[in-house]
Coordinates of C-alpha atoms in Angstrom, one line a residue:
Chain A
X14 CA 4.5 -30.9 6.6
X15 CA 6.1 -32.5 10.0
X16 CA 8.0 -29.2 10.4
X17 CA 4.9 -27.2 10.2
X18 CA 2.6 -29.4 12.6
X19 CA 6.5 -29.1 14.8
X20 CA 6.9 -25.8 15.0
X21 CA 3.1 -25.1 15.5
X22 CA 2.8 -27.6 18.6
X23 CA 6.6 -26.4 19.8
X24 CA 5.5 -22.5 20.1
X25 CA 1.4 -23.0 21.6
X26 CA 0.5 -26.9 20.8
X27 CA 1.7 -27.8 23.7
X28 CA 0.3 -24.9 26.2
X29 CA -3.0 -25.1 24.8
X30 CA -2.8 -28.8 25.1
X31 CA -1.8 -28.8 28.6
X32 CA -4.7 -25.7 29.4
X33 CA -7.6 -28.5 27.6
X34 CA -6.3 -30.7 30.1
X35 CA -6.3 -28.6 33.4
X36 CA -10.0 -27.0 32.3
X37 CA -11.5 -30.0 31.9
X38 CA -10.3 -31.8 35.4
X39 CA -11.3 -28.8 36.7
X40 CA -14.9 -28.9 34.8
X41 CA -14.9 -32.6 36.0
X42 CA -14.6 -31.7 39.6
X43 CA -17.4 -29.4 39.2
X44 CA -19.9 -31.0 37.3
X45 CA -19.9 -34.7 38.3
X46 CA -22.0 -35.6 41.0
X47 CA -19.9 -38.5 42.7
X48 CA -17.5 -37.6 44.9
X49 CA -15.4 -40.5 43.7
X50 CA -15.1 -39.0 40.6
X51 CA -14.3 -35.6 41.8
X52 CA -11.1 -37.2 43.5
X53 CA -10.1 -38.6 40.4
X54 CA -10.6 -35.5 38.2
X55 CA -8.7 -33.2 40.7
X56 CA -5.4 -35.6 40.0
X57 CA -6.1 -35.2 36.7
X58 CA -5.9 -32.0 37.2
X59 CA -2.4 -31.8 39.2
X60 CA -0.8 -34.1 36.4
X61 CA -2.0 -30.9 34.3
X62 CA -0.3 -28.7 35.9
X63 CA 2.8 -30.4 37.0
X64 CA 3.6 -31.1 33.6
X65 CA 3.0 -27.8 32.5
X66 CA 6.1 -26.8 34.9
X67 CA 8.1 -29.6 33.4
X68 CA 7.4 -28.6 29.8
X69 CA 8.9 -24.9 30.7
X70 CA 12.4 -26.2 31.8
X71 CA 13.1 -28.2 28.1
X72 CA 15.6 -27.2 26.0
X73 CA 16.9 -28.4 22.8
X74 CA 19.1 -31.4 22.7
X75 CA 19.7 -31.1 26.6
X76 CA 20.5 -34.1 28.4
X77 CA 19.1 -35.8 32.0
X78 CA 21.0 -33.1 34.8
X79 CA 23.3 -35.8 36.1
X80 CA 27.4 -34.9 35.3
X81 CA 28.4 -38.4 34.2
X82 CA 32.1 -37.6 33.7
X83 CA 33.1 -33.7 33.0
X84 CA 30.9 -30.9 33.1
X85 CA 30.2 -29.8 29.9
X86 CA 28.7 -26.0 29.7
X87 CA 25.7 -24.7 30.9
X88 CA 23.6 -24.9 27.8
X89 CA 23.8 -29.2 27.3
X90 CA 21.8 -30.1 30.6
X91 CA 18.0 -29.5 31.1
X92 CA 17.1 -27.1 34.1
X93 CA 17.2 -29.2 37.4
X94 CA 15.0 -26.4 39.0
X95 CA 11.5 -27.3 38.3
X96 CA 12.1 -31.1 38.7
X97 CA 12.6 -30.4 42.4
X98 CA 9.8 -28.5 43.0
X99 CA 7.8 -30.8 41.1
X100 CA 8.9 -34.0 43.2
X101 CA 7.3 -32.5 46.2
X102 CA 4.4 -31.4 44.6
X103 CA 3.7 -35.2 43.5
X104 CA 4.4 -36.4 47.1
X105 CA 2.1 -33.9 48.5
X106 CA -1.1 -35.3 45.7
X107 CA -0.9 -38.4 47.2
X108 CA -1.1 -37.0 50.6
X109 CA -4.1 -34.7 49.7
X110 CA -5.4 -38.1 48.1
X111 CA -5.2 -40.3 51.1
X112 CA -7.4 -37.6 53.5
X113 CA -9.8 -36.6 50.2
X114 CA -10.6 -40.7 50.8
X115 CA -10.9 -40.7 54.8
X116 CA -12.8 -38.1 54.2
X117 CA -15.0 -39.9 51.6
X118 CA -15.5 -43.0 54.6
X119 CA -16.6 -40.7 56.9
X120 CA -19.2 -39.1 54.8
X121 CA -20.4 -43.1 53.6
X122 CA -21.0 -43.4 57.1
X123 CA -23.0 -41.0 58.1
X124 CA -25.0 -39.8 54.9
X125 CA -25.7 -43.8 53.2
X126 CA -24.6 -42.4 49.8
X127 CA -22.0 -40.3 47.9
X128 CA -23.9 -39.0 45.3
X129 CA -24.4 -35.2 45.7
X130 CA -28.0 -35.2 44.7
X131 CA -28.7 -37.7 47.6
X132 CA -27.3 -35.9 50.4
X133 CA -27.9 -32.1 49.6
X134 CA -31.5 -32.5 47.8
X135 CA -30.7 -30.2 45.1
X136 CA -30.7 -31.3 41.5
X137 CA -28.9 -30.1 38.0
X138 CA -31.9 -27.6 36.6
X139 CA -33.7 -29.4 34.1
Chain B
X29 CA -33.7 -42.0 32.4
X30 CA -34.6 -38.7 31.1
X31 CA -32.5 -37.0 34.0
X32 CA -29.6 -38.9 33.1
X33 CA -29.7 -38.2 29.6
X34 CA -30.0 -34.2 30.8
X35 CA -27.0 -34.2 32.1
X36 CA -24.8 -36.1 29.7
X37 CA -26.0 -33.4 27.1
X38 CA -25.4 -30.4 30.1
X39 CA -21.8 -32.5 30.2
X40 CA -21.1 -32.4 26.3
X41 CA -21.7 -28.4 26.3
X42 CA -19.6 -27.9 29.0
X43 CA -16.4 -30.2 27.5
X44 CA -16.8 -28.1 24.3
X45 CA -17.5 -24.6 26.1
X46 CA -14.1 -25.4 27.4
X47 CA -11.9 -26.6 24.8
X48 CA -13.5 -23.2 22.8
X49 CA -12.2 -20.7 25.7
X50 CA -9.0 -22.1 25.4
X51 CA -8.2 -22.0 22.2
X52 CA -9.9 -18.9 21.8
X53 CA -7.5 -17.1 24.5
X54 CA -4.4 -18.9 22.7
X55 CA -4.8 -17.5 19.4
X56 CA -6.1 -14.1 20.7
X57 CA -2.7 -13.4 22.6
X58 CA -0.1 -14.8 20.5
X59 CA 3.0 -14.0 22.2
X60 CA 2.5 -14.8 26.3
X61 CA 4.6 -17.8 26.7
X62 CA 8.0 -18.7 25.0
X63 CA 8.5 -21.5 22.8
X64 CA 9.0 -25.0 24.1
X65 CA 12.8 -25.7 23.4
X66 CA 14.5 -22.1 23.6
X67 CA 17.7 -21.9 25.3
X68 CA 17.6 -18.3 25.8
X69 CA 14.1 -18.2 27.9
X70 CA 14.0 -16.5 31.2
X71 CA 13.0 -19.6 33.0
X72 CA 16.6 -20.3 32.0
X73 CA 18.8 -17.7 32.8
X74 CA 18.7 -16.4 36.4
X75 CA 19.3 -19.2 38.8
X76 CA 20.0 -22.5 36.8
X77 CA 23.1 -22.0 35.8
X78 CA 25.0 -21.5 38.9
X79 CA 23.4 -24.6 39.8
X80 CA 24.1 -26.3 37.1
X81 CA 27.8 -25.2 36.9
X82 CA 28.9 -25.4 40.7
X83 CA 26.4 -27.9 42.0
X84 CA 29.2 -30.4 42.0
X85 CA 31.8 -28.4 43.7
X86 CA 30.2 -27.2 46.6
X87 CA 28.0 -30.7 47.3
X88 CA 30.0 -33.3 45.5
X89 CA 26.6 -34.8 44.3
X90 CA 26.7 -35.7 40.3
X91 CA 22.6 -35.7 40.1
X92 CA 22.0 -31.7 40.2
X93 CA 18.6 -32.5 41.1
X94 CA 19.2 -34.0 44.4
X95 CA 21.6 -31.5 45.0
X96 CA 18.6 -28.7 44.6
X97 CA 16.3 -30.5 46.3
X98 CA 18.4 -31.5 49.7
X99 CA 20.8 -29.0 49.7
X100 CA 20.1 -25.7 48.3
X101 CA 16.5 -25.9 49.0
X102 CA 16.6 -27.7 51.9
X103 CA 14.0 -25.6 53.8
X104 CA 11.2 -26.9 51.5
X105 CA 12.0 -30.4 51.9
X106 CA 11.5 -29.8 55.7
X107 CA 8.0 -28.3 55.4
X108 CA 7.2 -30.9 52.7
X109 CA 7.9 -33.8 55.3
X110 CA 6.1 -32.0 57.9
X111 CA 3.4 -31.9 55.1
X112 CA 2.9 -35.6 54.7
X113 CA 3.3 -35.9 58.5
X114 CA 0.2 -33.8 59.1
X115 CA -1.7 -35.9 56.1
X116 CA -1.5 -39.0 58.0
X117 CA -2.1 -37.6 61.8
X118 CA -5.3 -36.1 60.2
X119 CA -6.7 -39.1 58.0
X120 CA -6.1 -41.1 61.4
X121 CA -8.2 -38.3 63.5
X122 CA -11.4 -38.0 61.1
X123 CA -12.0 -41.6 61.3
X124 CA -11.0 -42.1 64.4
X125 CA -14.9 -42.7 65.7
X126 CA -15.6 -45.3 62.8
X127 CA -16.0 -48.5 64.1
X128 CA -13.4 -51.4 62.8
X129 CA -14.8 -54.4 61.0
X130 CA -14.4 -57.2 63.3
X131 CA -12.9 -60.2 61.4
X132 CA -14.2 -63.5 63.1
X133 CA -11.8 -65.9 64.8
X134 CA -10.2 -69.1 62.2
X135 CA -8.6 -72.3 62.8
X136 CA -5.4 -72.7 60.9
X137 CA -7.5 -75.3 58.5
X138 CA -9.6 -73.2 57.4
X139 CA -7.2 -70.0 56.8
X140 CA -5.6 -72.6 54.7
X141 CA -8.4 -73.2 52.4
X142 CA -9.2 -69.3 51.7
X143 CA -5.7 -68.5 50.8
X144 CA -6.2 -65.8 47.8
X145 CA -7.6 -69.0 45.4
X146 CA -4.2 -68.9 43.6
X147 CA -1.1 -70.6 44.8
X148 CA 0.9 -68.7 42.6
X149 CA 0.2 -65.5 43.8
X150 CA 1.2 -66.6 47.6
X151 CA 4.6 -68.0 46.0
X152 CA 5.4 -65.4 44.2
X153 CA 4.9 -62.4 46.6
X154 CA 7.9 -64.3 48.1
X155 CA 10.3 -64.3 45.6
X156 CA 9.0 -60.2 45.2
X157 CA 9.2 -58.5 48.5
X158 CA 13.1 -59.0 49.8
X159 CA 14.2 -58.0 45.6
X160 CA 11.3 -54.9 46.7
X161 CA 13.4 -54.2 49.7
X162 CA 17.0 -54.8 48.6
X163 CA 16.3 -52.3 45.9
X164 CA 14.7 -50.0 48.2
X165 CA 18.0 -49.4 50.0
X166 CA 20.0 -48.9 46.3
X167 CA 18.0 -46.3 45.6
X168 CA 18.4 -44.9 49.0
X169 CA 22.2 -44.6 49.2
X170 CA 22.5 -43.8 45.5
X171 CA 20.5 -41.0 45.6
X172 CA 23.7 -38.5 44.9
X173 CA 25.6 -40.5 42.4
X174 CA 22.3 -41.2 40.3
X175 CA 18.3 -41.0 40.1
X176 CA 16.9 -41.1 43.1
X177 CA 16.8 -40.0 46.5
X178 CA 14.5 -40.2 49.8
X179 CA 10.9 -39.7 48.5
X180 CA 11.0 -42.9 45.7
X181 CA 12.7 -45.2 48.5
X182 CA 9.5 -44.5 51.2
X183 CA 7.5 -45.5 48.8
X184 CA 9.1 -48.5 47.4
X185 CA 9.1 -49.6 51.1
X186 CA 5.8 -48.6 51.7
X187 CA 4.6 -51.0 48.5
X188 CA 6.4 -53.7 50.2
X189 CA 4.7 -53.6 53.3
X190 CA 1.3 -53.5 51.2
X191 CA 1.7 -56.4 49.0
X192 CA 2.7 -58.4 52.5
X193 CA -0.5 -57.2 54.3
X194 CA -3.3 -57.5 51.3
X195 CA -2.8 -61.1 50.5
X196 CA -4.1 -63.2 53.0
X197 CA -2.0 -66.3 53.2
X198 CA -1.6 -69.3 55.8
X199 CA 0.9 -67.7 57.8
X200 CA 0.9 -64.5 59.7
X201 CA 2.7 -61.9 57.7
X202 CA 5.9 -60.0 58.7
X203 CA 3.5 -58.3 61.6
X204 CA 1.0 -55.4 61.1
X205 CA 2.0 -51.9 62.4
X206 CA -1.1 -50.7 64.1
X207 CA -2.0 -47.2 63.1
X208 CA -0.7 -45.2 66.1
X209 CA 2.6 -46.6 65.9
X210 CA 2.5 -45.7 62.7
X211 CA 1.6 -42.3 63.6
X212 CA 4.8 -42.0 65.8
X213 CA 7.1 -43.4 63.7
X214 CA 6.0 -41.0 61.2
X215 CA 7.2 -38.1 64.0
X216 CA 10.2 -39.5 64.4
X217 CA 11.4 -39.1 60.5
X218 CA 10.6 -35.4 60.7
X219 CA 12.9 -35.1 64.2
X220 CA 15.3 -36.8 62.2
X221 CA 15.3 -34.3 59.5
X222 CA 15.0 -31.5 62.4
X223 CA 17.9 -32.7 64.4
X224 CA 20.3 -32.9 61.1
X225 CA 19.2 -29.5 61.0
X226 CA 20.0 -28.0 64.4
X227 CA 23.7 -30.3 64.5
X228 CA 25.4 -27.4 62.8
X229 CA 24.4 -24.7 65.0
X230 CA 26.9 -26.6 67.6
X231 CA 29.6 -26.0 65.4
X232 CA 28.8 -22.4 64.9
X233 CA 26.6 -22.5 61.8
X234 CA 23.4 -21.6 60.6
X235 CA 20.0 -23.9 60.5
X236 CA 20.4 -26.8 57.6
X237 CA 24.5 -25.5 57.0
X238 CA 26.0 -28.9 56.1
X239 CA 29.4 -27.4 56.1
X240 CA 29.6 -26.7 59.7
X241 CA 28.5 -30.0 60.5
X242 CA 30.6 -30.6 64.0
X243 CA 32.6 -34.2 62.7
X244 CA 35.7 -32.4 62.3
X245 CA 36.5 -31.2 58.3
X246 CA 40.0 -28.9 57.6
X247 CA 40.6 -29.3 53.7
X248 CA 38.1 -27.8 50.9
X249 CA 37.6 -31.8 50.3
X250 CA 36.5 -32.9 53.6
X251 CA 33.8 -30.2 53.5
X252 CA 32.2 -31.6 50.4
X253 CA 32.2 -35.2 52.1
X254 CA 30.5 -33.1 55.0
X255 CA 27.7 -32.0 52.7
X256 CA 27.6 -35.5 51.3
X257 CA 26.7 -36.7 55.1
X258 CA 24.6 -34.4 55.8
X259 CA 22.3 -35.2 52.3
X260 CA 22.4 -38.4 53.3
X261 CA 21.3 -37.7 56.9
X262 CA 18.3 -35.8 55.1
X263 CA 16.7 -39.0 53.0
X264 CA 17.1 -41.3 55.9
X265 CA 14.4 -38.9 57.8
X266 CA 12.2 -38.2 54.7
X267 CA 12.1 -42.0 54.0
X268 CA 11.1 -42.9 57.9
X269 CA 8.5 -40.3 57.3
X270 CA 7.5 -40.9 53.8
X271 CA 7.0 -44.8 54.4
X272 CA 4.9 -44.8 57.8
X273 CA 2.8 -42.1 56.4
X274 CA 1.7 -44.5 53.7
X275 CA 1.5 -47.0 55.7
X276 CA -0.9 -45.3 58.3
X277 CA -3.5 -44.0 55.3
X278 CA -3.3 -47.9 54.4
X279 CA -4.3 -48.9 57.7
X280 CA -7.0 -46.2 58.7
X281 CA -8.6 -47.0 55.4
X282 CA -8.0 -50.8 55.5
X283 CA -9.1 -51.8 59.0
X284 CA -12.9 -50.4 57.9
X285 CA -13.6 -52.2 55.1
X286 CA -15.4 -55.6 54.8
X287 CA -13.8 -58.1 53.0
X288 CA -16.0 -61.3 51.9
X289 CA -13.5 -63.5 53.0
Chain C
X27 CA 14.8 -41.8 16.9
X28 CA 12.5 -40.9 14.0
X29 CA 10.4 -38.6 15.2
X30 CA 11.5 -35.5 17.5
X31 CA 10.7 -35.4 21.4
X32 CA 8.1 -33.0 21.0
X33 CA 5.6 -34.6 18.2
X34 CA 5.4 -37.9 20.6
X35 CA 4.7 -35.3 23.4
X36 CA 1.7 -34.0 21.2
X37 CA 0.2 -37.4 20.3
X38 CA 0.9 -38.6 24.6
X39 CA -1.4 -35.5 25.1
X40 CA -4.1 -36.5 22.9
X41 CA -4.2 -39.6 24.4
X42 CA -4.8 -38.2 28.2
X43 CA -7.3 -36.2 26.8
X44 CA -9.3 -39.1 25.7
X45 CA -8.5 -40.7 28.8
X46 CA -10.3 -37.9 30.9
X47 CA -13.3 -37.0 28.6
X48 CA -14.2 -41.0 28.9
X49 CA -13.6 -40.4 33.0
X50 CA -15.8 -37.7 33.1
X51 CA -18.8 -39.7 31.0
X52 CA -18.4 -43.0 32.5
X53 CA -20.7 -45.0 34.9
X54 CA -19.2 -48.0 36.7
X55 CA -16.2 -47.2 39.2
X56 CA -14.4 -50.1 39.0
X57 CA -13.8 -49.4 35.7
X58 CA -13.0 -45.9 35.5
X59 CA -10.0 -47.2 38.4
X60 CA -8.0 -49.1 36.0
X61 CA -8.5 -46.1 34.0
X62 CA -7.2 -44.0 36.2
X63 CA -4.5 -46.4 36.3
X64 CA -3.7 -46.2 32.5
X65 CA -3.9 -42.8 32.9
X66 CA -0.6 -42.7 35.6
X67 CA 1.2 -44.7 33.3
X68 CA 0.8 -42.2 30.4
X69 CA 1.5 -39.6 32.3
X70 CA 5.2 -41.1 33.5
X71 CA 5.9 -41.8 30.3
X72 CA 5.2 -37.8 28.6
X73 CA 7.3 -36.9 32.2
X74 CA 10.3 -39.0 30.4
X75 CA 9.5 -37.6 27.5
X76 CA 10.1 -33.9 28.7
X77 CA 13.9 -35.1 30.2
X78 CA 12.4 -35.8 34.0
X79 CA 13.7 -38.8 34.9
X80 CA 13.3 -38.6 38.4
X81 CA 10.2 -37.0 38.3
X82 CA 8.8 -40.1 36.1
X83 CA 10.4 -42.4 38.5
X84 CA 8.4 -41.6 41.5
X85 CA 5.3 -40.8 39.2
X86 CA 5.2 -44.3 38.7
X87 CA 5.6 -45.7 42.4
X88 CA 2.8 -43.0 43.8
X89 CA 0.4 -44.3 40.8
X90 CA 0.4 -47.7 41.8
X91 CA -0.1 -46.1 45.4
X92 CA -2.7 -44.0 44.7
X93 CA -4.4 -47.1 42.4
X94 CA -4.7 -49.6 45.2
X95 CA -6.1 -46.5 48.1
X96 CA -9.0 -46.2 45.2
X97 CA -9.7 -50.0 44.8
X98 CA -9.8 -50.5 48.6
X99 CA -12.0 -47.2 48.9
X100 CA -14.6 -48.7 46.6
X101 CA -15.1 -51.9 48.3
X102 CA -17.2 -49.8 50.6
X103 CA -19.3 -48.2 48.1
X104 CA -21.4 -49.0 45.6
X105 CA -19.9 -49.8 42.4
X106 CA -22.5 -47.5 40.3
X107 CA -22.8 -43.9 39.7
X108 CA -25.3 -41.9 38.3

């Protein structure tokens, strides 16, 4: 029974898992009408996808990529590429983050609100 | 009432719309992505294993992933830092207009009543912030040997600095870095970077070639110590950069607020 | 350990699931911030659990980052949403 539900989430569980998650940051951002919330969802939404890279560099039984005392081949240590690509990817969210919120002050200021419906007029169609 | 209502049932359609299309497109096309834990995957076999395999040869760096990130690829680390640079000269520039929240002059008697309304917490930040720092710098100068590296030592600092600047205690704090210098300082991590960078053109090398690095190197050994440097030369310029960054969103965002206190 | 890397992996990503269906329905801000916090945390821990360490390690200083930019942000607007 476990290596049913294993093998099931091993070859697409995980994928499809990881998609749910990236749709519906991305269906947050959309449909929410506070812009708060639309910063939160779109780091939602980056987690998605930075663990999606992560999840493609795994193999089985690897260890962390650090050579502790001699090397040992080329199959026992997981694949050091996408975890540097993926450290500046974090590093830049938080950047994106802190001007999405400057950004957010600004508008506070001029409009009086942050609610979508408030500053453009238009409502979700009945 | 009515509207709200609307448009938690609009969001319940959409949240199941989604997780349909999804799951439809997985099981429709069985075979796109490989399975989670395979060894023999592409994503495996074209580059990895020359890094894996020589990474500690040519750098003399046991973690492989600061070896990728400052060496190899040490051309996206640059534009990265340059990234973060730009974030914090731009939040600084939009609300530059905004006016600041004028705090109103205290006597020391009554700064000493407000205090945070716990005398634990102004103890204990500290005990906190000199460990913060202290282990700020470990992770800095072991960023070869083991986890680490330039980008988690900013930010430790950069927490340091906040925990001293949001609890208001009796005493000044260690002294508040206005947002321009912050700015600046900012500019002068990424010249750091750029100036590690140009060093081995002197000694007839290319851009970012830590093995020409002009300090003198004969033996196959003394090159590796040369790469060694010039990683390390690389974190000290992303953390100057990294931590006033921070520090300058922290500021722009903090000096417009009202505090009831 | 008992069970293999990749079933806690599954049941960490049913949990951020929750997490961001009850972020995309909630109402007060202030709340869905400590959320967002729990949500970080998760996060670092599935990154360990897919053999990043370093990755994990800085996930966890820029959440705590990132938490504290949100908190001050709301202090300036109202607490509510629609």
């Amino acid at each position: 029974m476990i290596d049913i539900i294993e093998t099931f989430l091993a070859e697409k569980g995980i994928y499809m898992m990881t998609f749910i998650l990236m749709g519906l940051g991305i269906f947050g951002m959309v449909s929410s009408g506070n812009y708060m919330k639309k910063i939160m969802c779109m780091n939602i939404m980056q987690v998605s996808i930075i663990f999606f890279f992560l999840a493609l560099g795994q193999k089985e039984h690897g260890t962390l990529p650090v050579v502790v005392e001699n090397l040992l081949g080329a199959d026992a240590y997981i694949n050091p590429l996408p975890h540097a690509l993926m450290l500046t990817a974090i590093v830049v969210s938080l950047g994106t983050t802190g001007v999405a919120l400057a950004l957010l002050m600004k508008i506070k200021e001029i409009y009086g609100s942050i609610e979508e419906e408030d500053i453009t007029g238009k409502r979700w169609k009945k | 009432m009515n509207m709200d209502r609307n448009k938690d049932r609009k969001k319940i359609v959409g949240v199941f719309f989604v997780i349909a299309v999804v799951i439809g497109v997985f099981f429709l096309f069985p075979d796109l992505l490989p399975a989670v834990d395979d060894a023999k995957a592409p994503v495996h076999t074209y580059l990895s294993d020359y890094y894996i395999e020589n990474s500690l040869e040519d750098t003399g760096a046991h973690n492989m992933v600061t070896a990728v990130l400052a060496d190899y690829r040490g051309f996206d680390t640059l534009f990265e830092t340059c990234v973060m640079f730009l974030a914090g000269v731009t939040a600084l520039m939009v609300l530059s207009t905004t006016a600041k929240v004028t705090k109103p002059e205290r006597s020391r008697k009554e700064r000493l009543q407000i205090s945070f309304g716990s005398t634990v917490l102004d103890i204990a930040f500290r005990i906190i912030v000199p460990v913060i720092v202290i282990y700020a710098f470990y992770v800095l100068v072991h960023g070869e040997l083991s986890l680490g590296g330039g980008f988690q030592a900013g930010a430790l600092l950069a927490i340091a600095y906040m925990i001293d600047r949001i609890i208001p205690s009796f005493n000044s704090s260690l002294g508040n870095l206005k947002e321009e210098t912050a700015a600046v300082i900012a500019g002068v991590g990424v010249f750091i970077y750029i100036l590690t960078g140009l060093l081995p053109m002197a000694g007839s090398g290319n851009f970012l070639e830590y093995g020409k690095l002009p300090f003198g190197a004969d033996t196959a050994e003394q090159i590796r110590q040369l790469h060694g440097t010039g990683i390390l030369l690389i974190e000290i310029g992303v953390v100057v950069c990294v931590m006033a960054t921070i520090i300058n969103i922290l500021e722009v965002v903090l000096e417009r607020t009202e505090f009831d206190d | 350990m008992l069970m293999s890397p990749i079933l806690l992996e599954g049941a960490f990503l049913l949990l951020l699931i929750a997490i961001t269906i009850v972020i995309i329905f909630g109402k007060d801000l202030l709340a869905l911030t400590i959320i967002y916090c729990a949500f970080s945390f998760s996060a670092m821990i599935l990154y360990i659990l897919a053999g990043a360490a370093d990755v994990a390690f800085t996930e966890a200083v820029i959440g705590v980052i990132s938490t504290v930019y949100f908190i001050i942000a709301i202090k300036s607007i109202s607490r509510r949403c629609k």
